[in-house]
Amino acid sequence: MPKRAFFLLLLLNSACSSTHDLKRDGPNYIGGGGFIDDEMAPGVYRIKGFSNLSLFATPDSAAETFRYRAEQLCPAGYNEVRSSLNAYRSSNGGVTIVPNPKIPVPVELPPHVITSKVGFVRCNDSPVSLHEAQMLVAADDDP
């Protein structure tokens, strides 16, 4: 029973959003998620938010990570200028588990899914106008 509870907790954790700053703190070896941001102009940011590792796509978690960072950068509020959601399987490969050691039947799990939300925000107190931010984002090819 404790093994099943551990597996259930691991599965539930895998679908969560992340508050890990990948630029400042480096890779997140525990959950895999986090965010990276770059300031494009005063009060205009590119944010990349990643959900924690999961067996399935979790767009809500990636969006929550994105929102978390946008609210940190723009405490007075923000406008989302442009964004995109994406999900893809990791190239690291799947894992094999044996749920019950008494019955050695291995179960192949697929590679985990990485879900991301990449986009641009303009803080409400930015000296850059919304139109200027849109032009800046249009000139950038990423996302």
Short mmCIF file of C-alpha atoms in Angstrom, two decimals:
data_model
loop_
_atom_site.label_atom_id
_atom_site.label_comp_id
_atom_site.label_asym_id
_atom_site.label_seq_id
_atom_site.Cartn_x
_atom_site.Cartn_y
_atom_site.Cartn_z
CA MET A 1 0.00 0.00 0.00
CA PRO A 2 2.77 2.57 0.79
CA LYS A 3 4.27 1.99 -2.68
CA ARG A 4 0.93 2.75 -4.32
CA ALA A 5 0.53 5.90 -2.22
CA PHE A 6 4.04 7.03 -3.21
CA PHE A 7 3.30 6.39 -6.89
CA LEU A 8 0.01 8.31 -6.62
CA LEU A 9 1.77 11.28 -4.98
CA LEU A 10 4.43 11.20 -7.67
CA LEU A 11 1.77 11.18 -10.39
CA LEU A 12 -0.13 14.06 -8.78
CA ASN A 13 3.04 16.12 -8.40
CA SER A 14 3.86 15.61 -12.06
CA ALA A 15 0.85 17.62 -13.19
CA CYS A 16 1.61 20.72 -11.12
CA SER A 17 2.81 24.13 -12.16
CA SER A 18 6.31 25.17 -11.14
CA THR A 19 7.80 28.23 -9.44
CA HIS A 20 11.42 27.32 -10.24
CA ASP A 21 13.54 30.12 -11.79
CA LEU A 22 15.63 28.21 -14.35
CA LYS A 23 17.83 31.20 -15.18
CA ARG A 24 18.73 31.95 -11.55
CA ASP A 25 18.61 28.45 -10.00
CA GLY A 26 19.59 26.20 -12.92
CA PRO A 27 17.83 23.01 -14.03
CA ASN A 28 14.97 21.64 -11.95
CA TYR A 29 16.01 18.02 -11.38
CA ILE A 30 13.07 17.24 -9.10
CA GLY A 31 10.02 18.28 -11.11
CA GLY A 32 11.44 19.45 -14.41
CA GLY A 33 9.36 22.63 -14.68
CA GLY A 34 10.04 26.30 -14.20
CA PHE A 35 10.37 29.55 -16.10
CA ILE A 36 12.88 31.70 -17.95
CA ASP A 37 12.39 35.36 -18.79
CA ASP A 38 14.17 38.11 -20.69
CA GLU A 39 13.45 41.83 -20.62
CA MET A 40 12.91 42.96 -24.24
CA ALA A 41 12.39 46.64 -23.32
CA PRO A 42 11.51 48.45 -20.08
CA GLY A 43 8.46 46.60 -18.76
CA VAL A 44 8.20 44.21 -21.75
CA TYR A 45 9.23 40.60 -21.11
CA ARG A 46 9.51 37.31 -22.97
CA ILE A 47 8.49 34.52 -20.58
CA LYS A 48 8.85 30.78 -21.12
CA GLY A 49 6.86 28.74 -18.60
CA PHE A 50 7.20 24.95 -18.34
CA SER A 51 5.00 22.55 -16.38
CA ASN A 52 6.50 19.81 -14.23
CA LEU A 53 7.18 16.43 -15.84
CA SER A 54 4.04 14.49 -16.63
CA LEU A 55 2.84 11.49 -18.62
CA PHE A 56 0.32 13.71 -20.40
CA ALA A 57 0.08 17.30 -21.65
CA THR A 58 -0.72 19.82 -18.90
CA PRO A 59 -1.41 23.18 -20.59
CA ASP A 60 -3.08 24.61 -17.47
CA SER A 61 0.09 23.99 -15.47
CA ALA A 62 2.32 25.66 -18.05
CA ALA A 63 -0.10 28.62 -18.21
CA GLU A 64 -0.09 28.87 -14.40
CA THR A 65 3.74 28.95 -14.35
CA PHE A 66 3.66 31.66 -17.04
CA ARG A 67 1.07 33.69 -15.08
CA TYR A 68 3.03 33.28 -11.83
CA ARG A 69 6.14 34.83 -13.39
CA ALA A 70 4.21 37.57 -15.20
CA GLU A 71 2.62 38.62 -11.90
CA GLN A 72 6.05 38.71 -10.24
CA LEU A 73 7.51 40.89 -12.99
CA CYS A 74 4.43 43.14 -13.27
CA PRO A 75 2.85 43.65 -9.83
CA ALA A 76 0.71 46.51 -11.24
CA GLY A 77 -0.79 44.13 -13.83
CA TYR A 78 0.07 43.24 -17.40
CA ASN A 79 -1.21 42.69 -20.93
CA GLU A 80 -0.35 39.46 -22.71
CA VAL A 81 0.92 40.65 -26.08
CA ARG A 82 1.36 37.24 -27.73
CA SER A 83 1.76 33.66 -26.52
CA SER A 84 1.63 30.06 -27.65
CA LEU A 85 1.11 26.72 -25.89
CA ASN A 86 3.04 23.63 -26.92
CA ALA A 87 3.48 20.05 -25.73
CA TYR A 88 6.00 17.45 -26.87
CA ARG A 89 7.47 14.17 -25.65
CA SER A 90 10.91 14.22 -24.08
CA SER A 91 13.78 12.73 -26.05
CA ASN A 92 15.08 11.05 -22.85
CA GLY A 93 12.90 7.98 -23.41
CA GLY A 94 10.43 6.20 -21.19
CA VAL A 95 10.96 4.15 -18.07
CA THR A 96 10.11 0.61 -17.05
CA ILE A 97 8.53 0.02 -13.66
CA VAL A 98 7.44 -3.11 -11.82
CA PRO A 99 4.36 -2.06 -9.79
CA ASN A 100 4.25 -5.29 -7.79
CA PRO A 101 7.58 -7.06 -7.13
CA LYS A 102 5.73 -10.27 -6.19
CA ILE A 103 4.42 -10.47 -9.76
CA PRO A 104 7.36 -9.35 -11.89
CA VAL A 105 5.46 -7.89 -14.82
CA PRO A 106 7.25 -4.80 -16.09
CA VAL A 107 5.18 -1.87 -17.32
CA GLU A 108 6.64 0.39 -19.99
CA LEU A 109 5.81 4.07 -19.45
CA PRO A 110 6.17 6.47 -22.39
CA PRO A 111 8.60 9.39 -22.27
CA HIS A 112 7.28 12.26 -20.19
CA VAL A 113 5.55 15.21 -21.82
CA ILE A 114 6.96 18.72 -21.62
CA THR A 115 4.24 21.38 -21.81
CA SER A 116 5.22 25.01 -22.33
CA LYS A 117 3.67 28.43 -22.66
CA VAL A 118 5.94 30.95 -24.34
CA GLY A 119 4.91 34.54 -24.78
CA PHE A 120 5.35 38.24 -24.22
CA VAL A 121 3.83 40.51 -21.60
CA ARG A 122 3.78 44.28 -21.24
CA CYS A 123 3.52 45.60 -17.68
CA ASN A 124 0.79 48.19 -17.13
CA ASP A 125 3.36 50.62 -15.72
CA SER A 126 5.77 50.19 -18.67
CA PRO A 127 6.89 53.37 -20.47
CA VAL A 128 6.55 51.37 -23.71
CA SER A 129 3.09 51.71 -25.29
CA LEU A 130 1.05 48.63 -26.13
CA HIS A 131 1.48 49.38 -29.85
CA GLU A 132 5.28 49.66 -29.44
CA ALA A 133 5.31 46.37 -27.51
CA GLN A 134 3.32 44.68 -30.29
CA MET A 135 5.79 45.98 -32.89
CA LEU A 136 8.72 44.77 -30.77
CA VAL A 137 7.15 41.32 -30.45
CA ALA A 138 6.36 41.17 -34.18
CA ALA A 139 10.03 41.84 -34.95
CA ASP A 140 11.09 38.92 -32.72
CA ASP A 141 10.86 35.44 -34.27
CA ASP A 142 10.53 33.55 -30.96
CA PRO A 143 7.96 32.11 -30.01
#
